[in-house]
Amino acid sequence: MAVLGIESSAHTLGIGIVENGKVLANERMMYKITDKGIIPSKVADFHAGNVREAVHSALRHASLRLSDIGAIGYTKGPGIGACLQVGNVAALSLAQRLRVPVFPVNHAVAHIEITKAMAGLADPVALYVSGGNSQILALVGEPFRHYHIYGETFDIGVGNMLDSFARSAKLNPAWGSTVAMVAKGGKYLEMPYTVKGMDFTFTGLLTNATALLGGGKTLQDVAYSLQETAFSMLCEATERALFLTKKRELALCGGVAQSARLQEMIGSIAKAHRIKFGVAKNEFNADNGAMIAIVAERMFESGRAVPLSECTVNQRYRIDSSVVV
Ligand code: FE2
């Protein structure tokens, strides 16, 4: 029986279909971000206008009909409220029409679980890095089975920081991947490095990098130093969590996990500790519907129905308040 997952927490509309943990389709449509960043109402309009076509496209790729879908999952949060609501309404409408159960999924749990599934990991320390989030997590069993947050950003996500810098530097597209491109071959400039235990902050680093740009340093050197400093902070905090938890696996997930440099740096920690390192293909690190479908399928198989009253959205849905089945 196939499960359809809807991801709509930010600028990507994703529809995934899985069956027995195997991804049959993973359609993604992306709202084009302007120099003003993400405008929630415009992105929600984009998702609402495309969700029907995206569902049909996913069904075509999976060679299935709508009636073959046995359960629906959607992103409950965290994310942008207006965008989450589009996915929520689409999921509830489809579930009612098909008379199948619907499962609200935590976006961060989905990022980690699809990485574990794709990389063959069982119980890793996970570094989850995206636009809105940067956290170091691992599964614990008490008082319920959930991801405990060992460390996290005290201000903005590392992806948001890199995107903001890209906008200040007038890069096009204004993404972290463009920062990585211009950083190649740069020289290191000293920058603020803020790690407190397993927590970290990025806004001071961003302010400093933006000021250096205006102060006559080259874009190449500033971009290089910004990226190296931010990723080194993540590495130090992650390594500390490994020592504390004594886990033997390390996962890198979320949108920023697509960075080849971050993969190299986190991978080198795993190598030094002789533990298993896993990262999914880029398609599954970016926001996608397959990750939502994978978690929804497990929730369905667990036999625990979710009451309709819990099938809402929550912009600040913390990963440590979400039960992992
Ligand atoms: Fe994400």
Tab-separated table of C-alpha atoms and ligand atoms in Angstrom:
chain	number	residue	atom	x	y	z
A	1	MET	CA	0.000	0.000	0.000
A	2	ALA	CA	1.427	3.383	-1.021
A	3	VAL	CA	1.679	6.459	1.218
A	4	LEU	CA	1.683	10.004	-0.153
A	5	GLY	CA	3.577	12.777	1.663
A	6	ILE	CA	3.082	16.532	1.252
A	7	GLU	CA	5.867	18.966	2.178
A	8	SER	CA	5.040	22.675	2.095
A	9	SER	CA	6.850	24.254	5.054
A	10	ALA	CA	8.816	26.850	3.069
A	11	HIS	CA	9.535	27.679	-0.588
A	12	THR	CA	9.448	24.075	-1.834
A	13	LEU	CA	6.269	22.170	-2.582
A	14	GLY	CA	7.116	18.477	-2.430
A	15	ILE	CA	4.948	15.447	-3.120
A	16	GLY	CA	6.478	12.059	-2.395
A	17	ILE	CA	5.094	8.539	-2.675
A	18	VAL	CA	6.628	5.575	-0.850
A	19	GLU	CA	5.765	1.922	-0.472
A	20	ASN	CA	7.508	-0.371	2.034
A	21	GLY	CA	10.149	2.316	2.611
A	22	LYS	CA	10.945	2.564	-1.113
A	23	VAL	CA	10.579	5.949	-2.810
A	24	LEU	CA	8.342	5.640	-5.903
A	25	ALA	CA	8.084	9.367	-6.652
A	26	ASN	CA	9.527	12.601	-5.296
A	27	GLU	CA	8.136	15.637	-7.144
A	28	ARG	CA	9.465	19.060	-6.184
A	29	MET	CA	8.351	22.519	-7.300
A	30	MET	CA	10.153	25.569	-5.993
A	31	TYR	CA	8.922	29.125	-5.551
A	32	LYS	CA	11.527	31.500	-6.924
A	33	ILE	CA	12.880	33.627	-4.086
A	34	THR	CA	13.238	37.323	-4.923
A	35	ASP	CA	15.816	39.744	-3.520
A	36	LYS	CA	13.270	40.478	-0.762
A	37	GLY	CA	13.571	36.877	0.504
A	38	ILE	CA	10.511	34.687	1.114
A	39	ILE	CA	7.130	36.467	1.085
A	40	PRO	CA	4.840	34.014	2.953
A	41	SER	CA	1.528	34.861	1.247
A	42	LYS	CA	3.093	34.642	-2.231
A	43	VAL	CA	4.680	31.264	-1.477
A	44	ALA	CA	1.397	29.950	-0.061
A	45	ASP	CA	-0.365	31.071	-3.281
A	46	PHE	CA	2.316	29.234	-5.293
A	47	HIS	CA	1.796	26.013	-3.302
A	48	ALA	CA	-2.004	26.237	-3.525
A	49	GLY	CA	-1.849	26.821	-7.276
A	50	ASN	CA	0.459	23.861	-7.899
A	51	VAL	CA	-0.456	21.181	-5.384
A	52	ARG	CA	-3.026	19.464	-7.608
A	53	GLU	CA	-0.615	19.192	-10.548
A	54	ALA	CA	2.233	18.057	-8.261
A	55	VAL	CA	0.089	15.236	-6.822
A	56	HIS	CA	-0.878	14.044	-10.300
A	57	SER	CA	2.698	14.276	-11.511
A	58	ALA	CA	3.886	12.156	-8.559
A	59	LEU	CA	1.179	9.576	-9.247
A	60	ARG	CA	2.244	9.417	-12.907
A	61	HIS	CA	5.889	8.863	-11.932
A	62	ALA	CA	4.891	6.134	-9.484
A	63	SER	CA	2.550	4.569	-12.087
A	64	LEU	CA	-0.267	4.678	-9.539
A	65	ARG	CA	-3.807	6.008	-9.372
A	66	LEU	CA	-5.107	8.193	-6.572
A	67	SER	CA	-7.175	5.247	-5.326
A	68	ASP	CA	-3.920	3.277	-4.721
A	69	ILE	CA	-2.941	5.682	-1.924
A	70	GLY	CA	-3.630	4.167	1.493
A	71	ALA	CA	-2.518	6.997	3.800
A	72	ILE	CA	-1.519	10.665	3.607
A	73	GLY	CA	1.245	12.454	5.516
A	74	TYR	CA	1.874	16.187	5.632
A	75	THR	CA	4.286	18.574	7.354
A	76	LYS	CA	2.739	19.868	10.578
A	77	GLY	CA	5.736	22.142	11.280
A	78	PRO	CA	8.036	23.849	11.928
A	79	GLY	CA	7.733	26.246	9.008
A	80	ILE	CA	5.899	29.236	7.612
A	81	GLY	CA	2.280	29.220	8.823
A	82	ALA	CA	0.569	30.159	5.553
A	83	CYS	CA	2.603	27.586	3.608
A	84	LEU	CA	2.032	24.815	6.158
A	85	GLN	CA	-1.719	25.456	5.989
A	86	VAL	CA	-1.802	24.742	2.242
A	87	GLY	CA	-0.273	21.304	2.822
A	88	ASN	CA	-2.561	20.672	5.795
A	89	VAL	CA	-5.740	21.495	3.837
A	90	ALA	CA	-4.576	19.463	0.824
A	91	ALA	CA	-3.800	16.452	3.049
A	92	LEU	CA	-7.115	16.599	4.915
A	93	SER	CA	-9.100	17.019	1.670
A	94	LEU	CA	-7.339	14.103	-0.024
A	95	ALA	CA	-7.675	11.882	3.044
A	96	GLN	CA	-11.378	12.626	3.346
A	97	ARG	CA	-11.967	12.001	-0.348
A	98	LEU	CA	-10.064	8.697	-0.292
A	99	ARG	CA	-11.297	7.733	3.203
A	100	VAL	CA	-7.743	7.025	4.354
A	101	PRO	CA	-5.890	8.077	7.544
A	102	VAL	CA	-3.838	11.270	7.699
A	103	PHE	CA	-0.577	11.701	9.652
A	104	PRO	CA	1.004	15.017	10.756
A	105	VAL	CA	4.807	14.821	10.467
A	106	ASN	CA	7.537	16.886	12.117
A	107	HIS	CA	9.702	18.353	9.342
A	108	ALA	CA	12.982	17.904	11.233
A	109	VAL	CA	12.233	14.286	12.165
A	110	ALA	CA	11.555	13.632	8.473
A	111	HIS	CA	14.942	15.090	7.435
A	112	ILE	CA	16.759	12.792	9.870
A	113	GLU	CA	14.695	9.682	9.158
A	114	ILE	CA	15.117	9.834	5.377
A	115	THR	CA	18.875	10.280	5.849
A	116	LYS	CA	18.984	7.230	8.115
A	117	ALA	CA	16.968	5.232	5.569
A	118	MET	CA	19.095	6.303	2.588
A	119	ALA	CA	22.464	5.998	4.332
A	120	GLY	CA	21.713	2.797	6.276
A	121	LEU	CA	22.127	4.340	9.740
A	122	ALA	CA	20.328	3.043	12.853
A	123	ASP	CA	21.063	5.399	15.743
A	124	PRO	CA	23.253	8.365	14.798
A	125	VAL	CA	24.112	11.731	16.236
A	126	ALA	CA	22.493	13.968	13.613
A	127	LEU	CA	23.636	17.408	12.540
A	128	TYR	CA	20.515	18.958	11.029
A	129	VAL	CA	21.299	22.142	9.137
A	130	SER	CA	18.879	24.153	7.010
A	131	GLY	CA	17.699	27.699	6.425
A	132	GLY	CA	15.623	27.957	9.563
A	133	ASN	CA	17.257	25.335	11.778
A	134	SER	CA	20.665	24.212	12.998
A	135	GLN	CA	20.564	21.494	15.636
A	136	ILE	CA	22.557	18.534	16.940
A	137	LEU	CA	20.274	15.664	17.885
A	138	ALA	CA	20.065	12.021	18.884
A	139	LEU	CA	17.251	9.626	19.765
A	140	VAL	CA	16.460	9.052	23.428
A	141	GLY	CA	13.791	6.820	24.953
A	142	GLU	CA	12.694	8.833	28.002
A	143	PRO	CA	10.110	10.136	28.834
A	144	PHE	CA	9.027	9.100	25.328
A	145	ARG	CA	10.939	8.132	22.163
A	146	HIS	CA	12.065	11.433	20.667
A	147	TYR	CA	15.051	13.376	19.349
A	148	HIS	CA	16.812	15.166	22.173
A	149	ILE	CA	18.431	18.475	21.187
A	150	TYR	CA	22.036	18.432	22.433
A	151	GLY	CA	22.934	21.724	20.805
A	152	GLU	CA	21.368	24.334	18.549
A	153	THR	CA	21.658	27.839	17.191
A	154	PHE	CA	20.718	30.575	19.643
A	155	ASP	CA	19.734	32.917	16.810
A	156	ILE	CA	19.403	32.050	13.107
A	157	GLY	CA	19.947	28.849	11.101
A	158	VAL	CA	23.247	28.501	9.233
A	159	GLY	CA	21.392	28.388	5.886
A	160	ASN	CA	19.561	31.625	6.663
A	161	MET	CA	22.907	33.202	7.602
A	162	LEU	CA	24.550	32.153	4.314
A	163	ASP	CA	21.519	33.277	2.271
A	164	SER	CA	21.475	36.659	4.057
A	165	PHE	CA	25.156	37.137	3.295
A	166	ALA	CA	24.536	36.196	-0.346
A	167	ARG	CA	21.812	38.875	-0.556
A	168	SER	CA	24.117	41.496	1.039
A	169	ALA	CA	26.823	40.591	-1.486
A	170	LYS	CA	24.216	40.814	-4.297
A	171	LEU	CA	24.919	37.249	-5.412
A	172	ASN	CA	22.500	35.672	-7.851
A	173	PRO	CA	20.950	33.312	-6.921
A	174	ALA	CA	21.324	34.469	-3.322
A	175	TRP	CA	21.913	31.030	-1.843
A	176	GLY	CA	24.589	29.321	0.245
A	177	SER	CA	25.658	27.296	-2.794
A	178	THR	CA	26.578	30.555	-4.577
A	179	VAL	CA	28.593	31.641	-1.523
A	180	ALA	CA	30.460	28.300	-1.763
A	181	MET	CA	31.217	28.945	-5.452
A	182	VAL	CA	32.681	32.413	-4.929
A	183	ALA	CA	34.593	31.199	-1.820
A	184	LYS	CA	36.755	28.772	-3.813
A	185	GLY	CA	40.468	29.569	-3.443
A	186	GLY	CA	39.878	32.340	-0.868
A	187	LYS	CA	42.258	33.227	1.972
A	188	TYR	CA	41.263	33.059	5.633
A	189	LEU	CA	40.367	36.276	7.477
A	190	GLU	CA	39.791	36.171	11.222
A	191	MET	CA	36.093	36.152	12.158
A	192	PRO	CA	34.004	35.838	15.361
A	193	TYR	CA	33.714	32.203	16.410
A	194	THR	CA	30.924	31.551	18.931
A	195	VAL	CA	30.381	28.085	20.386
A	196	LYS	CA	29.042	27.638	23.934
A	197	GLY	CA	29.134	23.976	24.834
A	198	MET	CA	27.116	22.433	22.001
A	199	ASP	CA	25.217	25.649	21.118
A	200	PHE	CA	26.297	28.349	18.703
A	201	THR	CA	25.270	31.711	17.215
A	202	PHE	CA	25.604	33.095	13.696
A	203	THR	CA	24.380	36.700	13.653
A	204	GLY	CA	27.676	38.186	14.928
A	205	LEU	CA	29.515	36.295	12.222
A	206	LEU	CA	27.100	37.580	9.573
A	207	THR	CA	27.419	41.186	10.761
A	208	ASN	CA	31.206	40.921	10.757
A	209	ALA	CA	31.356	39.366	7.277
A	210	THR	CA	29.022	42.015	5.838
A	211	ALA	CA	31.139	44.792	7.424
A	212	LEU	CA	34.356	43.291	6.006
A	213	LEU	CA	32.792	43.311	2.529
A	214	GLY	CA	32.077	47.024	2.864
A	215	GLY	CA	35.581	47.540	4.296
A	216	GLY	CA	37.433	46.616	1.143
A	217	LYS	CA	38.134	42.887	1.640
A	218	THR	CA	37.525	40.722	-1.418
A	219	LEU	CA	34.253	38.829	-1.743
A	220	GLN	CA	36.241	35.636	-2.331
A	221	ASP	CA	38.175	35.916	0.968
A	222	VAL	CA	35.146	36.989	3.021
A	223	ALA	CA	32.912	34.231	1.598
A	224	TYR	CA	35.632	31.631	2.199
A	225	SER	CA	36.255	32.753	5.783
A	226	LEU	CA	32.544	32.992	6.580
A	227	GLN	CA	31.872	29.459	5.362
A	228	GLU	CA	34.939	27.950	7.047
A	229	THR	CA	34.167	29.641	10.383
A	230	ALA	CA	30.467	28.698	10.409
A	231	PHE	CA	31.131	25.082	9.447
A	232	SER	CA	33.998	24.778	11.974
A	233	MET	CA	31.615	25.910	14.728
A	234	LEU	CA	29.154	23.195	13.689
A	235	CYS	CA	31.956	20.617	13.642
A	236	GLU	CA	33.200	21.478	17.132
A	237	ALA	CA	29.706	21.262	18.638
A	238	THR	CA	28.926	18.014	16.784
A	239	GLU	CA	32.146	16.371	17.939
A	240	ARG	CA	31.306	17.304	21.516
A	241	ALA	CA	27.890	15.611	21.174
A	242	LEU	CA	29.602	12.481	19.845
A	243	PHE	CA	31.838	12.352	22.941
A	244	LEU	CA	28.854	12.849	25.220
A	245	THR	CA	26.483	10.323	23.640
A	246	LYS	CA	29.154	7.764	22.635
A	247	LYS	CA	27.095	7.011	19.491
A	248	ARG	CA	28.930	5.204	16.704
A	249	GLU	CA	27.145	6.828	13.758
A	250	LEU	CA	27.028	10.387	12.458
A	251	ALA	CA	24.346	11.746	10.086
A	252	LEU	CA	24.364	15.033	8.200
A	253	CYS	CA	20.950	16.195	6.983
A	254	GLY	CA	18.851	19.200	5.928
A	255	GLY	CA	19.242	21.654	3.058
A	256	VAL	CA	22.755	22.802	4.010
A	257	ALA	CA	23.880	19.143	4.065
A	258	GLN	CA	24.086	19.549	0.269
A	259	SER	CA	27.311	21.523	0.834
A	260	ALA	CA	30.263	19.444	-0.378
A	261	ARG	CA	32.573	21.318	2.013
A	262	LEU	CA	30.389	20.612	5.057
A	263	GLN	CA	30.114	16.948	4.021
A	264	GLU	CA	33.906	16.800	3.828
A	265	MET	CA	34.389	18.458	7.242
A	266	ILE	CA	31.770	16.392	9.108
A	267	GLY	CA	32.915	13.253	7.274
A	268	SER	CA	36.457	13.852	8.516
A	269	ILE	CA	35.206	13.855	12.150
A	270	ALA	CA	33.604	10.447	11.582
A	271	LYS	CA	36.819	9.196	10.006
A	272	ALA	CA	38.918	10.408	12.947
A	273	HIS	CA	36.577	8.627	15.391
A	274	ARG	CA	36.321	5.529	13.130
A	275	ILE	CA	32.534	5.671	13.116
A	276	LYS	CA	30.008	5.415	10.280
A	277	PHE	CA	29.095	8.636	8.474
A	278	GLY	CA	25.968	9.036	6.350
A	279	VAL	CA	24.486	11.738	4.165
A	280	ALA	CA	21.614	11.335	1.675
A	281	LYS	CA	21.653	12.381	-1.983
A	282	ASN	CA	20.944	16.094	-2.493
A	283	GLU	CA	17.389	15.390	-3.683
A	284	PHE	CA	16.599	14.080	-0.182
A	285	ASN	CA	18.529	16.744	1.756
A	286	ALA	CA	16.543	19.539	0.148
A	287	ASP	CA	12.942	19.787	1.365
A	288	ASN	CA	10.970	16.972	-0.267
A	289	GLY	CA	7.729	15.016	0.025
A	290	ALA	CA	9.373	11.563	0.166
A	291	MET	CA	10.767	12.258	3.639
A	292	ILE	CA	7.268	13.096	4.881
A	293	ALA	CA	5.827	9.962	3.255
A	294	ILE	CA	8.515	7.743	4.845
A	295	VAL	CA	7.670	8.933	8.367
A	296	ALA	CA	3.904	8.805	7.680
A	297	GLU	CA	4.243	5.203	6.484
A	298	ARG	CA	5.958	4.244	9.756
A	299	MET	CA	3.274	6.023	11.779
A	300	PHE	CA	0.616	4.155	9.803
A	301	GLU	CA	2.382	0.813	10.330
A	302	SER	CA	2.666	1.478	14.071
A	303	GLY	CA	-1.120	1.246	14.216
A	304	ARG	CA	-1.440	4.463	16.218
A	305	ALA	CA	-4.174	6.595	14.667
A	306	VAL	CA	-3.818	10.359	15.062
A	307	PRO	CA	-7.053	12.119	16.090
A	308	LEU	CA	-8.265	14.744	13.630
A	309	SER	CA	-7.930	17.372	16.390
A	310	GLU	CA	-4.115	16.870	16.224
A	311	CYS	CA	-4.012	17.222	12.432
A	312	THR	CA	-3.283	20.936	12.573
A	313	VAL	CA	-0.210	23.055	11.804
A	314	ASN	CA	2.335	24.364	14.292
A	315	GLN	CA	4.869	26.916	13.041
A	316	ARG	CA	7.107	26.212	16.038
A	317	TYR	CA	6.696	22.439	16.221
A	318	ARG	CA	9.785	21.473	18.196
A	319	ILE	CA	11.451	18.191	17.278
A	320	ASP	CA	11.839	17.300	20.980
A	321	SER	CA	8.055	17.372	21.434
A	322	SER	CA	7.422	14.958	18.551
A	323	VAL	CA	7.055	11.218	19.259
A	324	VAL	CA	9.213	9.118	16.911
A	325	VAL	CA	7.745	5.714	16.066
B	1	FE2	FE	13.926	21.439	5.604
